[in-house]
PDB file of C-alpha atoms in Angstrom:
ATOM      1  CA  MET A   1     -67.605 -40.030-211.045  1.00  0.00           C
ATOM      2  CA  TYR A   2     -68.603 -42.479-213.582  1.00  0.00           C
ATOM      3  CA  LYS A   3     -67.008 -41.208-216.677  1.00  0.00           C
ATOM      4  CA  ARG A   4     -63.222 -41.007-215.292  1.00  0.00           C
ATOM      5  CA  PHE A   5     -63.634 -44.107-213.122  1.00  0.00           C
ATOM      6  CA  GLY A   6     -66.912 -45.902-212.962  1.00  0.00           C
ATOM      7  CA  LYS A   7     -66.734 -46.433-216.833  1.00  0.00           C
ATOM      8  CA  ARG A   8     -63.541 -48.383-216.847  1.00  0.00           C
ATOM      9  CA  LEU A   9     -63.966 -50.378-213.863  1.00  0.00           C
ATOM     10  CA  ILE A  10     -66.772 -51.553-215.175  1.00  0.00           C
ATOM     11  CA  ASP A  11     -65.292 -52.427-218.672  1.00  0.00           C
ATOM     12  CA  THR A  12     -62.923 -54.518-217.099  1.00  0.00           C
ATOM     13  CA  VAL A  13     -64.758 -56.479-214.938  1.00  0.00           C
ATOM     14  CA  LEU A  14     -67.637 -57.471-217.245  1.00  0.00           C
ATOM     15  CA  SER A  15     -64.256 -58.379-220.272  1.00  0.00           C
ATOM     16  CA  LEU A  16     -63.435 -60.978-218.125  1.00  0.00           C
ATOM     17  CA  ILE A  17     -65.990 -61.889-217.248  1.00  0.00           C
ATOM     18  CA  ALA A  18     -67.763 -61.916-220.998  1.00  0.00           C
ATOM     19  CA  LEU A  19     -64.556 -64.417-222.711  1.00  0.00           C
ATOM     20  CA  VAL A  20     -64.399 -66.355-219.619  1.00  0.00           C
ATOM     21  CA  ILE A  21     -68.156 -66.917-220.195  1.00  0.00           C
ATOM     22  CA  LEU A  22     -67.514 -67.238-223.998  1.00  0.00           C
ATOM     23  CA  SER A  23     -64.815 -69.087-224.380  1.00  0.00           C
ATOM     24  CA  PRO A  24     -66.625 -72.080-226.084  1.00  0.00           C
ATOM     25  CA  LEU A  25     -67.514 -69.534-228.141  1.00  0.00           C
ATOM     26  CA  LEU A  26     -64.710 -68.212-228.974  1.00  0.00           C
ATOM     27  CA  LEU A  27     -63.036 -71.365-229.426  1.00  0.00           C
ATOM     28  CA  ILE A  28     -65.335 -72.578-231.631  1.00  0.00           C
ATOM     29  CA  THR A  29     -64.598 -69.604-233.768  1.00  0.00           C
ATOM     30  CA  ALA A  30     -61.421 -69.500-234.096  1.00  0.00           C
ATOM     31  CA  LEU A  31     -61.425 -73.218-234.999  1.00  0.00           C
ATOM     32  CA  ALA A  32     -64.240 -72.165-237.790  1.00  0.00           C
ATOM     33  CA  VAL A  33     -61.428 -69.442-238.812  1.00  0.00           C
ATOM     34  CA  LYS A  34     -58.809 -71.306-238.733  1.00  0.00           C
ATOM     35  CA  LEU A  35     -60.550 -74.427-240.849  1.00  0.00           C
ATOM     36  CA  SER A  36     -62.345 -72.579-243.404  1.00  0.00           C
ATOM     37  CA  SER A  37     -59.141 -69.995-245.268  1.00  0.00           C
ATOM     38  CA  PRO A  38     -55.847 -70.156-245.025  1.00  0.00           C
ATOM     39  CA  GLY A  39     -54.517 -67.189-243.179  1.00  0.00           C
ATOM     40  CA  PRO A  40     -53.931 -66.035-238.992  1.00  0.00           C
ATOM     41  CA  VAL A  41     -57.523 -66.317-237.075  1.00  0.00           C
ATOM     42  CA  LEU A  42     -57.200 -62.565-235.974  1.00  0.00           C
ATOM     43  CA  PHE A  43     -57.238 -59.913-238.155  1.00  0.00           C
ATOM     44  CA  LYS A  44     -55.517 -56.818-236.515  1.00  0.00           C
ATOM     45  CA  GLN A  45     -55.842 -52.569-237.687  1.00  0.00           C
ATOM     46  CA  GLN A  46     -54.538 -49.748-236.834  1.00  0.00           C
ATOM     47  CA  ARG A  47     -56.750 -48.157-235.405  1.00  0.00           C
ATOM     48  CA  LEU A  48     -57.425 -43.860-234.071  1.00  0.00           C
ATOM     49  CA  GLY A  49     -57.771 -44.436-229.411  1.00  0.00           C
ATOM     50  CA  LEU A  50     -58.194 -42.678-226.503  1.00  0.00           C
ATOM     51  CA  HIS A  51     -56.772 -38.896-227.450  1.00  0.00           C
ATOM     52  CA  GLY A  52     -56.077 -39.830-230.563  1.00  0.00           C
ATOM     53  CA  LYS A  53     -53.957 -42.214-229.967  1.00  0.00           C
ATOM     54  CA  VAL A  54     -53.159 -44.946-232.127  1.00  0.00           C
ATOM     55  CA  PHE A  55     -53.448 -48.768-230.871  1.00  0.00           C
ATOM     56  CA  THR A  56     -54.343 -52.238-232.608  1.00  0.00           C
ATOM     57  CA  ILE A  57     -57.368 -53.574-232.817  1.00  0.00           C
ATOM     58  CA  TYR A  58     -58.244 -56.888-232.317  1.00  0.00           C
ATOM     59  CA  LYS A  59     -61.390 -59.027-234.726  1.00  0.00           C
ATOM     60  CA  PHE A  60     -61.485 -62.465-236.139  1.00  0.00           C
ATOM     61  CA  ARG A  61     -60.541 -63.372-239.456  1.00  0.00           C
ATOM     62  CA  SER A  62     -63.728 -62.200-241.836  1.00  0.00           C
ATOM     63  CA  MET A  63     -61.811 -61.867-244.542  1.00  0.00           C
ATOM     64  CA  SER A  64     -59.472 -63.141-247.165  1.00  0.00           C
ATOM     65  CA  ASP A  65     -56.208 -63.422-245.766  1.00  0.00           C
ATOM     66  CA  GLY A  66     -55.153 -59.524-247.464  1.00  0.00           C
ATOM     67  CA  ALA A  67     -57.680 -58.084-248.137  1.00  0.00           C
ATOM     68  CA  GLU A  68     -57.519 -55.234-246.956  1.00  0.00           C
ATOM     69  CA  HIS A  69     -54.506 -54.395-249.201  1.00  0.00           C
ATOM     70  CA  THR A  70     -57.069 -55.359-252.306  1.00  0.00           C
ATOM     71  CA  GLY A  71     -60.396 -53.638-253.463  1.00  0.00           C
ATOM     72  CA  SER A  72     -61.434 -50.366-251.374  1.00  0.00           C
ATOM     73  CA  GLY A  73     -59.043 -51.565-249.071  1.00  0.00           C
ATOM     74  CA  VAL A  74     -61.260 -48.871-246.108  1.00  0.00           C
ATOM     75  CA  TYR A  75     -64.898 -51.323-246.025  1.00  0.00           C
ATOM     76  CA  SER A  76     -66.728 -54.074-247.821  1.00  0.00           C
ATOM     77  CA  GLY A  77     -70.304 -53.791-248.616  1.00  0.00           C
ATOM     78  CA  LYS A  78     -72.903 -56.956-249.756  1.00  0.00           C
ATOM     79  CA  GLY A  79     -71.517 -59.542-251.395  1.00  0.00           C
ATOM     80  CA  ASP A  80     -68.159 -58.391-250.891  1.00  0.00           C
ATOM     81  CA  PRO A  81     -66.275 -61.666-252.147  1.00  0.00           C
ATOM     82  CA  ARG A  82     -63.767 -61.100-249.896  1.00  0.00           C
ATOM     83  CA  VAL A  83     -65.442 -61.317-247.297  1.00  0.00           C
ATOM     84  CA  THR A  84     -65.565 -65.342-246.766  1.00  0.00           C
ATOM     85  CA  LYS A  85     -68.655 -68.257-246.008  1.00  0.00           C
ATOM     86  CA  VAL A  86     -67.374 -68.358-242.101  1.00  0.00           C
ATOM     87  CA  GLY A  87     -66.626 -64.644-242.146  1.00  0.00           C
ATOM     88  CA  LYS A  88     -70.948 -63.837-242.996  1.00  0.00           C
ATOM     89  CA  LEU A  89     -72.195 -65.478-240.052  1.00  0.00           C
ATOM     90  CA  ILE A  90     -69.504 -63.997-237.743  1.00  0.00           C
ATOM     91  CA  ARG A  91     -70.593 -61.028-239.247  1.00  0.00           C
ATOM     92  CA  ALA A  92     -74.058 -60.821-239.468  1.00  0.00           C
ATOM     93  CA  THR A  93     -74.296 -61.495-235.411  1.00  0.00           C
ATOM     94  CA  SER A  94     -71.451 -59.221-234.654  1.00  0.00           C
ATOM     95  CA  ILE A  95     -69.150 -62.646-232.787  1.00  0.00           C
ATOM     96  CA  ASP A  96     -66.135 -61.475-235.394  1.00  0.00           C
ATOM     97  CA  GLU A  97     -66.344 -58.294-232.526  1.00  0.00           C
ATOM     98  CA  LEU A  98     -65.786 -59.841-229.572  1.00  0.00           C
ATOM     99  CA  PRO A  99     -61.847 -60.630-229.322  1.00  0.00           C
ATOM    100  CA  GLN A 100     -61.807 -56.441-229.222  1.00  0.00           C
ATOM    101  CA  PHE A 101     -62.794 -57.697-225.361  1.00  0.00           C
ATOM    102  CA  ILE A 102     -58.892 -58.091-225.212  1.00  0.00           C
ATOM    103  CA  ASN A 103     -58.507 -54.857-226.122  1.00  0.00           C
ATOM    104  CA  ILE A 104     -61.247 -53.277-223.087  1.00  0.00           C
ATOM    105  CA  ILE A 105     -58.867 -55.323-220.853  1.00  0.00           C
ATOM    106  CA  VAL A 106     -55.581 -53.209-221.783  1.00  0.00           C
ATOM    107  CA  GLY A 107     -57.221 -50.492-221.788  1.00  0.00           C
ATOM    108  CA  ASP A 108     -58.001 -49.486-225.274  1.00  0.00           C
ATOM    109  CA  MET A 109     -61.625 -49.760-225.574  1.00  0.00           C
ATOM    110  CA  ALA A 110     -64.148 -49.408-223.718  1.00  0.00           C
ATOM    111  CA  ILE A 111     -67.712 -51.436-224.020  1.00  0.00           C
ATOM    112  CA  VAL A 112     -69.894 -48.913-225.341  1.00  0.00           C
ATOM    113  CA  GLY A 113     -68.045 -45.341-226.911  1.00  0.00           C
ATOM    114  CA  PRO A 114     -67.796 -43.784-230.699  1.00  0.00           C
ATOM    115  CA  ARG A 115     -66.393 -47.239-233.285  1.00  0.00           C
ATOM    116  CA  PRO A 116     -62.566 -46.362-233.932  1.00  0.00           C
ATOM    117  CA  PRO A 117     -61.346 -45.285-236.727  1.00  0.00           C
ATOM    118  CA  LEU A 118     -59.023 -46.003-238.974  1.00  0.00           C
ATOM    119  CA  THR A 119     -55.993 -43.937-239.254  1.00  0.00           C
ATOM    120  CA  TYR A 120     -55.917 -42.428-242.664  1.00  0.00           C
ATOM    121  CA  HIS A 121     -60.765 -42.597-243.085  1.00  0.00           C
ATOM    122  CA  PRO A 122     -62.770 -41.026-243.067  1.00  0.00           C
ATOM    123  CA  TRP A 123     -59.359 -38.878-242.718  1.00  0.00           C
ATOM    124  CA  PRO A 124     -56.139 -38.477-240.956  1.00  0.00           C
ATOM    125  CA  VAL A 125     -56.147 -37.613-237.380  1.00  0.00           C
ATOM    126  CA  ASP A 126     -54.753 -34.148-237.618  1.00  0.00           C
ATOM    127  CA  GLN A 127     -57.325 -33.237-240.170  1.00  0.00           C
ATOM    128  CA  TYR A 128     -60.183 -33.271-237.289  1.00  0.00           C
ATOM    129  CA  SER A 129     -61.775 -29.531-236.537  1.00  0.00           C
ATOM    130  CA  GLU A 130     -61.364 -28.848-232.761  1.00  0.00           C
ATOM    131  CA  GLU A 131     -64.752 -29.912-233.075  1.00  0.00           C
ATOM    132  CA  GLN A 132     -64.549 -33.193-234.206  1.00  0.00           C
ATOM    133  CA  PHE A 133     -61.728 -33.960-232.412  1.00  0.00           C
ATOM    134  CA  HIS A 134     -63.592 -34.463-229.140  1.00  0.00           C
ATOM    135  CA  MET A 135     -64.813 -37.556-230.389  1.00  0.00           C
ATOM    136  CA  PHE A 136     -61.428 -38.980-228.466  1.00  0.00           C
ATOM    137  CA  ASP A 137     -61.948 -37.756-225.578  1.00  0.00           C
ATOM    138  CA  VAL A 138     -63.399 -41.268-223.842  1.00  0.00           C
ATOM    139  CA  ARG A 139     -61.713 -44.839-225.605  1.00  0.00           C
ATOM    140  CA  PRO A 140     -63.870 -45.614-228.301  1.00  0.00           C
ATOM    141  CA  GLY A 141     -66.543 -48.770-227.485  1.00  0.00           C
ATOM    142  CA  ILE A 142     -67.245 -52.665-229.280  1.00  0.00           C
ATOM    143  CA  THR A 143     -70.887 -50.591-229.484  1.00  0.00           C
ATOM    144  CA  GLY A 144     -72.071 -46.613-229.118  1.00  0.00           C
ATOM    145  CA  TRP A 145     -74.671 -44.008-230.377  1.00  0.00           C
ATOM    146  CA  ALA A 146     -73.470 -43.327-233.728  1.00  0.00           C
ATOM    147  CA  GLN A 147     -73.781 -47.937-233.867  1.00  0.00           C
ATOM    148  CA  VAL A 148     -77.175 -48.303-232.206  1.00  0.00           C
ATOM    149  CA  HIS A 149     -78.655 -44.541-234.918  1.00  0.00           C
ATOM    150  CA  GLY A 150     -77.686 -46.043-238.350  1.00  0.00           C
ATOM    151  CA  ARG A 151     -74.525 -48.356-237.654  1.00  0.00           C
ATOM    152  CA  LYS A 152     -73.073 -48.257-241.292  1.00  0.00           C
ATOM    153  CA  GLY A 153     -75.521 -46.694-242.712  1.00  0.00           C
ATOM    154  CA  VAL A 154     -74.350 -42.950-241.043  1.00  0.00           C
ATOM    155  CA  GLU A 155     -72.232 -40.930-243.479  1.00  0.00           C
ATOM    156  CA  TRP A 156     -69.137 -40.126-241.495  1.00  0.00           C
ATOM    157  CA  HIS A 157     -70.053 -36.352-240.699  1.00  0.00           C
ATOM    158  CA  GLU A 158     -73.347 -37.377-238.320  1.00  0.00           C
ATOM    159  CA  ARG A 159     -71.578 -40.449-237.131  1.00  0.00           C
ATOM    160  CA  ILE A 160     -69.185 -38.011-236.056  1.00  0.00           C
ATOM    161  CA  LYS A 161     -71.334 -35.140-234.652  1.00  0.00           C
ATOM    162  CA  MET A 162     -73.105 -38.612-232.355  1.00  0.00           C
ATOM    163  CA  ASN A 163     -70.222 -39.472-230.993  1.00  0.00           C
ATOM    164  CA  VAL A 164     -69.411 -36.112-229.568  1.00  0.00           C
ATOM    165  CA  TRP A 165     -72.737 -36.020-228.158  1.00  0.00           C
ATOM    166  CA  TYR A 166     -71.113 -39.347-226.564  1.00  0.00           C
ATOM    167  CA  THR A 167     -68.476 -38.285-225.198  1.00  0.00           C
ATOM    168  CA  GLN A 168     -70.488 -35.194-223.601  1.00  0.00           C
ATOM    169  CA  HIS A 169     -73.339 -37.228-222.329  1.00  0.00           C
ATOM    170  CA  VAL A 170     -70.899 -39.903-220.250  1.00  0.00           C
ATOM    171  CA  SER A 171     -73.982 -41.810-218.023  1.00  0.00           C
ATOM    172  CA  LEU A 172     -74.213 -44.538-217.100  1.00  0.00           C
ATOM    173  CA  ALA A 173     -77.792 -44.801-217.565  1.00  0.00           C
ATOM    174  CA  LEU A 174     -77.034 -43.571-220.900  1.00  0.00           C
ATOM    175  CA  ASP A 175     -74.064 -46.697-221.642  1.00  0.00           C
ATOM    176  CA  ILE A 176     -77.449 -49.338-220.388  1.00  0.00           C
ATOM    177  CA  LYS A 177     -79.057 -47.788-223.188  1.00  0.00           C
ATOM    178  CA  ILE A 178     -76.596 -48.129-225.550  1.00  0.00           C
ATOM    179  CA  LEU A 179     -76.739 -51.641-225.004  1.00  0.00           C
ATOM    180  CA  PHE A 180     -79.636 -52.641-224.771  1.00  0.00           C
ATOM    181  CA  MET A 181     -80.992 -50.397-227.872  1.00  0.00           C
ATOM    182  CA  THR A 182     -76.909 -53.090-229.350  1.00  0.00           C
ATOM    183  CA  VAL A 183     -78.463 -56.220-228.141  1.00  0.00           C
ATOM    184  CA  PHE A 184     -81.510 -55.344-230.762  1.00  0.00           C
ATOM    185  CA  LYS A 185     -79.968 -53.915-233.448  1.00  0.00           C
ATOM    186  CA  VAL A 186     -77.489 -57.733-233.693  1.00  0.00           C
ATOM    187  CA  LEU A 187     -80.413 -60.059-232.933  1.00  0.00           C
ATOM    188  CA  ARG A 188     -82.443 -58.108-236.348  1.00  0.00           C
ATOM    189  CA  ASN A 189     -79.250 -58.517-238.269  1.00  0.00           C
ATOM    190  CA  GLU A 190     -79.838 -54.368-238.485  1.00  0.00           C
ATOM    191  CA  ASP A 191     -78.274 -51.488-240.309  1.00  0.00           C
ATOM    192  CA  ASN A 192     -75.216 -54.116-241.143  1.00  0.00           C
ATOM    193  CA  VAL A 193     -73.926 -53.566-244.410  1.00  0.00           C
ATOM    194  CA  ASN A 194     -72.184 -50.658-245.818  1.00  0.00           C
ATOM    195  CA  THR A 195     -73.890 -48.467-248.243  1.00  0.00           C
ATOM    196  CA  GLY A 196     -71.429 -45.940-248.696  1.00  0.00           C
ATOM    197  CA  ALA A 197     -66.889 -45.161-247.768  1.00  0.00           C
ATOM    198  CA  THR A 198     -67.390 -46.161-244.000  1.00  0.00           C
ATOM    199  CA  VAL A 199     -65.971 -48.175-241.038  1.00  0.00           C
TER     200      VAL A 199
END
């Protein structure tokens, strides 16, 4: 019941409340991004979501405009010159992820779930194995089981295994546990630097 109906309802209500409460922070961040470097406030990117369908994810822009077309085009590591000064701060505090509450309200994402991969990385959707494809059985999340167990330092095959495990064990208790673990991770800024070709 929770997986099919309760989770979506709770996510929507909490996201609406979060957008209202965090509106001053969102406005300040938007102004800081806009004034600190040329380019749009929001970064938009195509990701794979529920059932492997493509959707547009929203983040506060933390890199120079057009950065995805330079360097690796996939991920950024420590000291990446494409990351702006404001970008370093909002990445370290995960403030850049807050616009994804909009993704949740429109139905593309959840608060907790597998992080949505790029449409082409680690591989195109048709190259996921039958077992791996189960990670798309639920809506992707702002945070997830893999994020609290290594986050950006986890190799993709292991990350997908953890994502699949989550889809098979979704519960309110598990989601609450992941949220608490996420808060501690963010406060300590743990595992927030890419050590390999990850997202």
